[in-house]
PDB file of C-alpha atoms in Angstrom:
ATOM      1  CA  UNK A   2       0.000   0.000   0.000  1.00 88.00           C
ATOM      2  CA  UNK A   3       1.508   3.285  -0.896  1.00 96.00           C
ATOM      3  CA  UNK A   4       0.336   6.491   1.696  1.00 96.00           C
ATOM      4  CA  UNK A   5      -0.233   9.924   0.635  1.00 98.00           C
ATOM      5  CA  UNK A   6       0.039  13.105   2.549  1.00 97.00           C
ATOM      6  CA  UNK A   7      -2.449  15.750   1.337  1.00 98.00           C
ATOM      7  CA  UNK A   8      -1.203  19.191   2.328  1.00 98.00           C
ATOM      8  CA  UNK A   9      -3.247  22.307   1.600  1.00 97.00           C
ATOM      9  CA  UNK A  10      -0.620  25.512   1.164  1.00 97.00           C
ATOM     10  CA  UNK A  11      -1.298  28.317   4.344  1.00 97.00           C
ATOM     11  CA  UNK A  12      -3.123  31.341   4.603  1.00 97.00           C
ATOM     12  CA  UNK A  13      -2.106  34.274   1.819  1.00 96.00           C
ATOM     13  CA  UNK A  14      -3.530  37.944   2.191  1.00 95.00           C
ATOM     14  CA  UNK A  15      -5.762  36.644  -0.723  1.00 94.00           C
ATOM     15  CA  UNK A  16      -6.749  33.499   1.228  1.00 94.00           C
ATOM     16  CA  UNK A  17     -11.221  34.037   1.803  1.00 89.00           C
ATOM     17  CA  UNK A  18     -11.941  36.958   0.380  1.00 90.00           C
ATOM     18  CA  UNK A  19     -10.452  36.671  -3.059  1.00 93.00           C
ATOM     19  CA  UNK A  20     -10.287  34.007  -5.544  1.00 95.00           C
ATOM     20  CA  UNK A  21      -6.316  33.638  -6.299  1.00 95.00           C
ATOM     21  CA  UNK A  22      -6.420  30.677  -8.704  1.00 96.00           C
ATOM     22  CA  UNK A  23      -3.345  30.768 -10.714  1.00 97.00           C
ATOM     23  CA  UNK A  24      -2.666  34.253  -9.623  1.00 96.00           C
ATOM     24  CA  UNK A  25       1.380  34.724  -9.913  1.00 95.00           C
ATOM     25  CA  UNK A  26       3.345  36.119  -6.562  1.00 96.00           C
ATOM     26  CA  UNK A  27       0.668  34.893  -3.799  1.00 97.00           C
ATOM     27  CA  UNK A  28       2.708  34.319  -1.051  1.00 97.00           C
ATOM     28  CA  UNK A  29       2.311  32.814   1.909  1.00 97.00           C
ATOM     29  CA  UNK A  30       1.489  35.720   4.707  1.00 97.00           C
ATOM     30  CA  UNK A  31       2.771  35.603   8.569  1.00 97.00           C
ATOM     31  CA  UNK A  32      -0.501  33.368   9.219  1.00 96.00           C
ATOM     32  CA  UNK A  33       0.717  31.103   6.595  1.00 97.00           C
ATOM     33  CA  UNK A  34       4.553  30.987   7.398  1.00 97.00           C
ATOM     34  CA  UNK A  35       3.193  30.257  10.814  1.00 97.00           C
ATOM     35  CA  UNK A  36       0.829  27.209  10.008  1.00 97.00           C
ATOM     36  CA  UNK A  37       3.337  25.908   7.383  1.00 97.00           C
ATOM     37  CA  UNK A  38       6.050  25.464  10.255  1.00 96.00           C
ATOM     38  CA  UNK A  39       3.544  24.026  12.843  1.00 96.00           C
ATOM     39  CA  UNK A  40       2.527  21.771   9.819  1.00 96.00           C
ATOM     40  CA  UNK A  41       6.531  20.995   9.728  1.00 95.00           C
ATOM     41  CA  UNK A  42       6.964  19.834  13.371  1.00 94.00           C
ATOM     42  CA  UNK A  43       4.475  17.437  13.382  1.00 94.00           C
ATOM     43  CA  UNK A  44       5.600  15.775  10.098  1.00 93.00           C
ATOM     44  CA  UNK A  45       8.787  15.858  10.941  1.00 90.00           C
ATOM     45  CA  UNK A  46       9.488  12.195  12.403  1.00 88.00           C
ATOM     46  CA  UNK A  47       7.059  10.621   9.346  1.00 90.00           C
ATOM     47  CA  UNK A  48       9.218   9.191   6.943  1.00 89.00           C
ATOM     48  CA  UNK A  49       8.533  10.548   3.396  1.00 91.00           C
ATOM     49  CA  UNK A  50       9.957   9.156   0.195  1.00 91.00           C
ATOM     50  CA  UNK A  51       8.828  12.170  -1.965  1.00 93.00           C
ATOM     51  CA  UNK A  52       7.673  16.367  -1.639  1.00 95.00           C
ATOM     52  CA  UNK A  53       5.767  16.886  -4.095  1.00 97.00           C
ATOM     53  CA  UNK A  54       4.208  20.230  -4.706  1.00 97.00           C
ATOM     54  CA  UNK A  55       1.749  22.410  -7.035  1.00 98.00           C
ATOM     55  CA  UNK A  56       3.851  25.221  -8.865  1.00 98.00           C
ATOM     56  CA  UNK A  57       2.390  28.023  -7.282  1.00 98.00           C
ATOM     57  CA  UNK A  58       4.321  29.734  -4.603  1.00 97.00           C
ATOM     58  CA  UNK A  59       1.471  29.125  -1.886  1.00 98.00           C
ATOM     59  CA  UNK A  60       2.623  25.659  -2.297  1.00 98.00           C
ATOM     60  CA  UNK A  61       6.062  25.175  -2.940  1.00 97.00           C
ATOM     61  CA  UNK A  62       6.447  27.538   0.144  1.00 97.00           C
ATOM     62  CA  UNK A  63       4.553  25.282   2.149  1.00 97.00           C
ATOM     63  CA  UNK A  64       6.569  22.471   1.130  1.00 96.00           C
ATOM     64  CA  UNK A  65       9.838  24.219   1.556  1.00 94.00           C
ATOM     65  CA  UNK A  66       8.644  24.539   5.598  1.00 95.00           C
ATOM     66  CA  UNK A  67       8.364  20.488   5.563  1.00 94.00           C
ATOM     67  CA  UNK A  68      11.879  19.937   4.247  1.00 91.00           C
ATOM     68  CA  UNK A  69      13.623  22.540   6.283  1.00 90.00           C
ATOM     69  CA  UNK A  70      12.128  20.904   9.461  1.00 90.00           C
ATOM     70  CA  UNK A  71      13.356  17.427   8.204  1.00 83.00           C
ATOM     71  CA  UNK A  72      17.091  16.381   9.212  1.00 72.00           C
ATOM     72  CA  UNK A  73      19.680  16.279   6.189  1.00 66.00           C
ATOM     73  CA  UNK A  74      17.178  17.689   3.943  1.00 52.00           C
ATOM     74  CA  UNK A  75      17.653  21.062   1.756  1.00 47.00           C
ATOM     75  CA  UNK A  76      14.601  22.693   0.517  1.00 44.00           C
ATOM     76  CA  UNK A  77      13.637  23.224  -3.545  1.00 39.00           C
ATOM     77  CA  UNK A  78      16.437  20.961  -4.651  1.00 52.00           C
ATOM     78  CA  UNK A  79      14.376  17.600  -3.163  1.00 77.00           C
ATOM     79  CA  UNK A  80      10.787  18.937  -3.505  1.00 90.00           C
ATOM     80  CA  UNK A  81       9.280  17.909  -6.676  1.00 95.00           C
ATOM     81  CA  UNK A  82       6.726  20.194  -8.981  1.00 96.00           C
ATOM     82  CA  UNK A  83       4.135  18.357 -10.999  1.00 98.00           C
ATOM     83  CA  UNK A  84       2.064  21.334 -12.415  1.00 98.00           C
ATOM     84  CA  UNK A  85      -1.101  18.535 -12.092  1.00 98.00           C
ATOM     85  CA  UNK A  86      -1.965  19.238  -8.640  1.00 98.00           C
ATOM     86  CA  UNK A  87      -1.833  23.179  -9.904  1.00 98.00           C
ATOM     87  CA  UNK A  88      -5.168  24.824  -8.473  1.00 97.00           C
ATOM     88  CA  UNK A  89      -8.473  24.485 -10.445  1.00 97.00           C
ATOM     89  CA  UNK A  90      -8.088  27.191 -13.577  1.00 97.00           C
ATOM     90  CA  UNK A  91     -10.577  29.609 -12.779  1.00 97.00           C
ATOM     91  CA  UNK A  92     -10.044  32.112 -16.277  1.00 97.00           C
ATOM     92  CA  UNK A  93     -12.324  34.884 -16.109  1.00 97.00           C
ATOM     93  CA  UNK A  94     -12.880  34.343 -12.243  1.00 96.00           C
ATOM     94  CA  UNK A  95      -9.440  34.398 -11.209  1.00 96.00           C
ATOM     95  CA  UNK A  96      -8.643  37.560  -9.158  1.00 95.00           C
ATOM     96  CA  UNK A  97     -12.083  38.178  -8.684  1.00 95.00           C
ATOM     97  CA  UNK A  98     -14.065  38.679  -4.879  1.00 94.00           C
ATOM     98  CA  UNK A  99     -15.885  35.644  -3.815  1.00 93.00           C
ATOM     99  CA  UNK A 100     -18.739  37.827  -3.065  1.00 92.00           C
ATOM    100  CA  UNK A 101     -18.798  39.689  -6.295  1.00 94.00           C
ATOM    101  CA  UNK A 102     -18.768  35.539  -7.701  1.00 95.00           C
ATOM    102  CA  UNK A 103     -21.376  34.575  -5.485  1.00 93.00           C
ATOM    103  CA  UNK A 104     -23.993  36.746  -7.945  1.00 94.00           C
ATOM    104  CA  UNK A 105     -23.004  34.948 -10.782  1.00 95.00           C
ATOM    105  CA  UNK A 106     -25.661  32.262 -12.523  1.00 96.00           C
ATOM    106  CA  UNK A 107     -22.162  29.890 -12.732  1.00 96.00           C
ATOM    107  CA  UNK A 108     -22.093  30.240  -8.751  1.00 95.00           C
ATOM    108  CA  UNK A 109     -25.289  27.787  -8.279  1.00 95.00           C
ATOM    109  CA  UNK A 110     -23.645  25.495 -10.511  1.00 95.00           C
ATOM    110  CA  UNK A 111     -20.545  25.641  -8.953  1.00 95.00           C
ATOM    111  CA  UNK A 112     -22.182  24.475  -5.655  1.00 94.00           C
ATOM    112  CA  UNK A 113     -24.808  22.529  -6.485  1.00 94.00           C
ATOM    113  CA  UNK A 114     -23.801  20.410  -9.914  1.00 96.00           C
ATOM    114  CA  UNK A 115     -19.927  20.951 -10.035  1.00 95.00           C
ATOM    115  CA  UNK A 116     -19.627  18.479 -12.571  1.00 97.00           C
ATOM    116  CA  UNK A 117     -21.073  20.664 -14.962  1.00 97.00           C
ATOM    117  CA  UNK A 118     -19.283  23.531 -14.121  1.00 96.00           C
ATOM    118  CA  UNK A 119     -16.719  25.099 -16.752  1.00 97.00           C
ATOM    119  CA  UNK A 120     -15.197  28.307 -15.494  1.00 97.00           C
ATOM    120  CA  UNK A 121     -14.960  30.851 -18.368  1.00 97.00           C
ATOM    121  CA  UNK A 122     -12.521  32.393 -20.528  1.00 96.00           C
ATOM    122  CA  UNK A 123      -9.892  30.507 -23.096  1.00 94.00           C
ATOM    123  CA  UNK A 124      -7.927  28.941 -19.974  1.00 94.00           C
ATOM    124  CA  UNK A 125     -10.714  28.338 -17.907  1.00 97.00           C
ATOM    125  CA  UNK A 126     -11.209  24.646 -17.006  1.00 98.00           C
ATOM    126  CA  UNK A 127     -13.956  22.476 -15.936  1.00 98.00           C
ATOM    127  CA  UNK A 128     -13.641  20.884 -12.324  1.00 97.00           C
ATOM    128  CA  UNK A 129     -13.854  17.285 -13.717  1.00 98.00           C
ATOM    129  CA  UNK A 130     -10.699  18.224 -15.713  1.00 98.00           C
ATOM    130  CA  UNK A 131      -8.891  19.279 -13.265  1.00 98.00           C
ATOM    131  CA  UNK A 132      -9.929  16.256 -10.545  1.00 98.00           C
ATOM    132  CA  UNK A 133      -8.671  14.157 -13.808  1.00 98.00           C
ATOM    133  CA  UNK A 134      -5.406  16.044 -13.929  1.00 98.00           C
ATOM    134  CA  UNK A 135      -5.248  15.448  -9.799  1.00 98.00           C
ATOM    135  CA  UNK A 136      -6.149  11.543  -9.769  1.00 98.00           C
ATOM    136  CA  UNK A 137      -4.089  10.354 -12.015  1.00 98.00           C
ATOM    137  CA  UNK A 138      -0.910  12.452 -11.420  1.00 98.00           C
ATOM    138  CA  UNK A 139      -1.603  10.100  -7.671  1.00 98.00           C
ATOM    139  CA  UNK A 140      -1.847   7.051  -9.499  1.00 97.00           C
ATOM    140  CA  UNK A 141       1.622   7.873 -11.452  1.00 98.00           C
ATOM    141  CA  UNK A 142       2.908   8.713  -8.549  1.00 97.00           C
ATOM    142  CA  UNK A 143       1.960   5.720  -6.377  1.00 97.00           C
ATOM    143  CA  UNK A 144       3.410   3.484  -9.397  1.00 97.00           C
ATOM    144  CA  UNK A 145       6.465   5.472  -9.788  1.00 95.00           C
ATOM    145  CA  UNK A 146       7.315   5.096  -5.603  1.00 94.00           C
ATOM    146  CA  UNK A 147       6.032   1.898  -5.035  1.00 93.00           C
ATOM    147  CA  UNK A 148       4.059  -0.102  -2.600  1.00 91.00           C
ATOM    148  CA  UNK A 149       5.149   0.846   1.397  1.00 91.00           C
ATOM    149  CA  UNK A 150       6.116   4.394   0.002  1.00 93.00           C
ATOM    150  CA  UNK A 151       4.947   7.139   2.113  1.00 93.00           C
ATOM    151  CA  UNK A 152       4.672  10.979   0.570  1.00 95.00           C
ATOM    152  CA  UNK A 153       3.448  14.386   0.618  1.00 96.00           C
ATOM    153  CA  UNK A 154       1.678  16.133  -2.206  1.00 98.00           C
ATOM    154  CA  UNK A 155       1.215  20.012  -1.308  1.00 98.00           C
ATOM    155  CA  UNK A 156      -1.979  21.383  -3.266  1.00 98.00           C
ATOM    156  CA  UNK A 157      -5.065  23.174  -3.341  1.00 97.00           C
ATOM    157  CA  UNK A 158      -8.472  23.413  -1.396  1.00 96.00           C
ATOM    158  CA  UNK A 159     -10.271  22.615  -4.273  1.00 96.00           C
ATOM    159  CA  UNK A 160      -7.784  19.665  -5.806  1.00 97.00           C
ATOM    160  CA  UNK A 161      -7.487  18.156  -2.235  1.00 97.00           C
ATOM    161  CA  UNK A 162     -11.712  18.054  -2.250  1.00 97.00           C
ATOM    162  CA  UNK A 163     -11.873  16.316  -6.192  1.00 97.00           C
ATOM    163  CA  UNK A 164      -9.164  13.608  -4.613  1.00 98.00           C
ATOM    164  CA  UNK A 165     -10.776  12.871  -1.804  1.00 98.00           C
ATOM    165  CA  UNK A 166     -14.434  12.424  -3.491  1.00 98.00           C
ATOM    166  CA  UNK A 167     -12.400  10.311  -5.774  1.00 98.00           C
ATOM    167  CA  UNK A 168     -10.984   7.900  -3.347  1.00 98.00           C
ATOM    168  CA  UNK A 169     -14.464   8.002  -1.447  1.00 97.00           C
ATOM    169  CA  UNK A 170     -16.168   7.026  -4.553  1.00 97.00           C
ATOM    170  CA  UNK A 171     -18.387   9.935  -4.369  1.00 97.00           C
ATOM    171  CA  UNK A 172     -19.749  11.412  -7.331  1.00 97.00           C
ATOM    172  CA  UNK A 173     -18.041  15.172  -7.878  1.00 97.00           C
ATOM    173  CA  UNK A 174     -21.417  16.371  -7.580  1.00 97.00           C
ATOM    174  CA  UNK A 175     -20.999  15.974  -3.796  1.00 96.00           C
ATOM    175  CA  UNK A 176     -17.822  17.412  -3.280  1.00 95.00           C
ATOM    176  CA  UNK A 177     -18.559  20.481  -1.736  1.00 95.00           C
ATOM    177  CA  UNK A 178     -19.242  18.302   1.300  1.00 94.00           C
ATOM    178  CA  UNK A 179     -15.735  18.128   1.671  1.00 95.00           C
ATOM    179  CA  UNK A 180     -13.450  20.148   3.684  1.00 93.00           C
ATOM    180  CA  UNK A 181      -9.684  21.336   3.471  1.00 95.00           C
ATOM    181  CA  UNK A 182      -8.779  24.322   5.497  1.00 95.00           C
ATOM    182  CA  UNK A 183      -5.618  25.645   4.838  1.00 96.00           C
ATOM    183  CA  UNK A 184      -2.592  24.095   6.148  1.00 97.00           C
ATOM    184  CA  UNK A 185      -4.733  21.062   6.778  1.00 96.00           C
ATOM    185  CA  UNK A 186      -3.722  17.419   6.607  1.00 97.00           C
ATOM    186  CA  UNK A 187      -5.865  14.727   4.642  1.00 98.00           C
ATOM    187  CA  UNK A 188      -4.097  11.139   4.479  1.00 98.00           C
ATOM    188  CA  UNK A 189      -5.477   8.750   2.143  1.00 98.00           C
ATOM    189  CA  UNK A 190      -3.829   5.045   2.255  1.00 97.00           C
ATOM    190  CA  UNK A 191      -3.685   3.282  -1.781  1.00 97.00           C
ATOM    191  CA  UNK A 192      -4.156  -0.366  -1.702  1.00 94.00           C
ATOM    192  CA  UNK A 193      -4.863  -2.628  -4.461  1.00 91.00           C
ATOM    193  CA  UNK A 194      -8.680  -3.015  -3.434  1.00 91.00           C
ATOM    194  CA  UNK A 195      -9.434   0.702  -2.135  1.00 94.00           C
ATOM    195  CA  UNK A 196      -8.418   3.928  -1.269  1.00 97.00           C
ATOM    196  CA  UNK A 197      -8.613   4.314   2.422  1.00 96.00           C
ATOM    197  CA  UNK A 198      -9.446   7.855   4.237  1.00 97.00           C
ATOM    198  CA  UNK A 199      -7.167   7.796   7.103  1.00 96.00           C
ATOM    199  CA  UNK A 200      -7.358  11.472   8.345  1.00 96.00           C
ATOM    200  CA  UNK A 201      -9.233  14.335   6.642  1.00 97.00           C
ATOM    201  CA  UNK A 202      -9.115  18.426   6.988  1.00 96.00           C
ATOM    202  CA  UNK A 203      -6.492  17.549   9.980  1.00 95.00           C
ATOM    203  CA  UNK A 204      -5.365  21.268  11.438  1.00 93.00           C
ATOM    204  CA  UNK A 205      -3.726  19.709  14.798  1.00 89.00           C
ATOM    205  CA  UNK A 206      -3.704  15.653  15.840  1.00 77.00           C
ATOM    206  CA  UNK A 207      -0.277  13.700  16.261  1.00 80.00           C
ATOM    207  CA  UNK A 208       1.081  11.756  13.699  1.00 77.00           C
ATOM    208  CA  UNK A 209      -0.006   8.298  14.847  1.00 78.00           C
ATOM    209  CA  UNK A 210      -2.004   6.118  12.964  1.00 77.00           C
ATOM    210  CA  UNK A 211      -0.379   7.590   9.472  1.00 80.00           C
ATOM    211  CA  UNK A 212       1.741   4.641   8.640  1.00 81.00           C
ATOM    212  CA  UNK A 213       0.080   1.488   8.547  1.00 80.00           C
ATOM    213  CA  UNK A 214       0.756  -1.395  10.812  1.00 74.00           C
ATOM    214  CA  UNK A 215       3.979  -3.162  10.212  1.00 70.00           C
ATOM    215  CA  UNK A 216       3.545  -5.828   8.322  1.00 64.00           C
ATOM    216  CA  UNK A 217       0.022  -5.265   6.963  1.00 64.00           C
ATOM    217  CA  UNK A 218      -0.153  -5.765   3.028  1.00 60.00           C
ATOM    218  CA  UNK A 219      -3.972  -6.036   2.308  1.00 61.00           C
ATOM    219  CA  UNK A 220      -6.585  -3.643   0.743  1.00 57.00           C
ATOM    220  CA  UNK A 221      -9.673  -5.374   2.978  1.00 53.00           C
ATOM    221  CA  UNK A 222     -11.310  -3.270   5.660  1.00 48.00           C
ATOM    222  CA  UNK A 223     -11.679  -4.374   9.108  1.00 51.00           C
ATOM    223  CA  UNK A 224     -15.454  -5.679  10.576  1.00 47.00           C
ATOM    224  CA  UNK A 225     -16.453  -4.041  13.303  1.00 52.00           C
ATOM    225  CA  UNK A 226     -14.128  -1.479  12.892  1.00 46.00           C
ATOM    226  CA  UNK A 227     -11.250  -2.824  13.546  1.00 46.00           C
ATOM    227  CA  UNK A 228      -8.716  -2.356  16.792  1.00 48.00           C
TER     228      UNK A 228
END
C-alpha cells in the first residue's frame, strides 16, 4: 500500500476573500509561514519518500517549511513540482471577490452540480478536468514510488476536495461536502482493493495512525471497525 500526505498551502492575504487561482506572486502571509512550520513539526518524524508540490508559490512555500524541518534535507532541490496538482483554472474568475462571484448564474452550478461547471474564458477549465489532472498524477505517482512508500503532495483546497471524493467514490457532484482548510492534513492510504481515508481536513492531531501497521499488506477493511 503506498500512503499519501495531502497538504493544503497556508493562509495568503488573498486566502477568503479573493479568488487567487493561478494568480502569480501569492505568497504565503505571517498566518501562513506560521501554520506551514507548525505543519513541519508534526511531520517531521514521518518518513517521506517524496515532496511533491503544485507550482504556485502558496505551495512550494509550504513544502519548503516540511523539508527545512526534516534532518539532512535542503529545501527546492528535493521537492518535486508536478504542475497537475496546480489549483483548479478559474479564467475569467481568477482575481475576482468571492462575493462579487457569489452573484453569478455559474455560482449555483458551482455548488450545487460541479460536474457541470466550466469556469470561463480561453484557460478556464472544468472541475472534472482538473480532478482528472489530480487523480491520475496520484496514481503515477503511487506506481512510480512503489508499494510501502509514504509521501506528501502540497496542493489546493479545491484539488485536495476532487481527490478525496475520488478515493471516497463519491460522485463530484458531492464534493462540496468536503473540507480542506488551509494548512490542513488529509491522508489517504492506496491499496490494491481501495483507497482508504485515514485522516481528513487535519489542522492539529499527532502523527499516529499515518503509517500502517507493520507488516500489513492487504486492501480489505476491518469488521467491526477494527482495533
Amino acid at each position: 500500500m503506498t500512503t499519501l500526505l495531502l497538504v493544503r498551502h497556508g493562509l495568503t492575504a488573498l486566502t477568503g476573500p479573493v479568488l487567487a487561482g493561478w494568480t502569480p506572486d501569492v505568497h504565503l502571509d505571517e498566518r501562513g509561514r506560521a501554520q506551514a512550520g507548525r505543519l513541519a513539526g508534526r511531520l517531521v518524524d514521518v518518513p517521506l519518500a517524496a515532496v511533491v508540490s503544485s507550482p504556485l508559490d502558496r505551495c512550494r512555500e509550504t513544502a519548503d517549511a516540511v523539508l527545512f524541518a526534516r534532518p539532512g534535507s535542503a529545501p527546492v532541490e528535493k521537492m518535486e513540482i508536478d504542475e497537475r496538482f496546480g489549483e483548479v483554472r478559474y479564467g475569467d474568475w481568477t482575481g475576482r471577490p468571492l462575493k462579487e462571484l457569489a452573484e453569478e448564474p455559474l455560482w449555483r452550478v458551482v455548488q450545487a452540480h460541479p460536474s457541470a461547471a466550466r469556469f470561463p474564458g480561453e484557460d478556464g477549465e472544468s472541475l472534472l478536468e482538473a480532478q482528472h489532472r489530480a487523480v491520475t498524477a496520484i496514481r503515477d505517482w503511487n506506481a512510480r514510488l512503489g508499494p510501502g512508500a509514504t509521501y506528501l503532495v502540497c496542493s489546493h483546497g479545491d484539488i485536495i476536495k476532487a481527490v478525496v471524493a475520488d478515493a471516497l467514490g463519491l460522485h463530484l457532484d458531492q464534493f462540496q461536502r468536503i473540507h480542506a482548510d488551509p494548512a490542513s492534513l488529509t491522508v489517504i492510504r492506496y491499496t490494491e482493493l481501495r483507497p482508504f481515508l485515514v485522516r481528513l481536513n487535519d489542522t492539529g492531531g499527532g502523527t499516529e495512525g499515518i503509517l500502517p501497521p507493520v507488516g500489513e499488506t492487504g486492501g480489505d477493511a476491518p469488521v467491526g471497525g477494527g482495533a
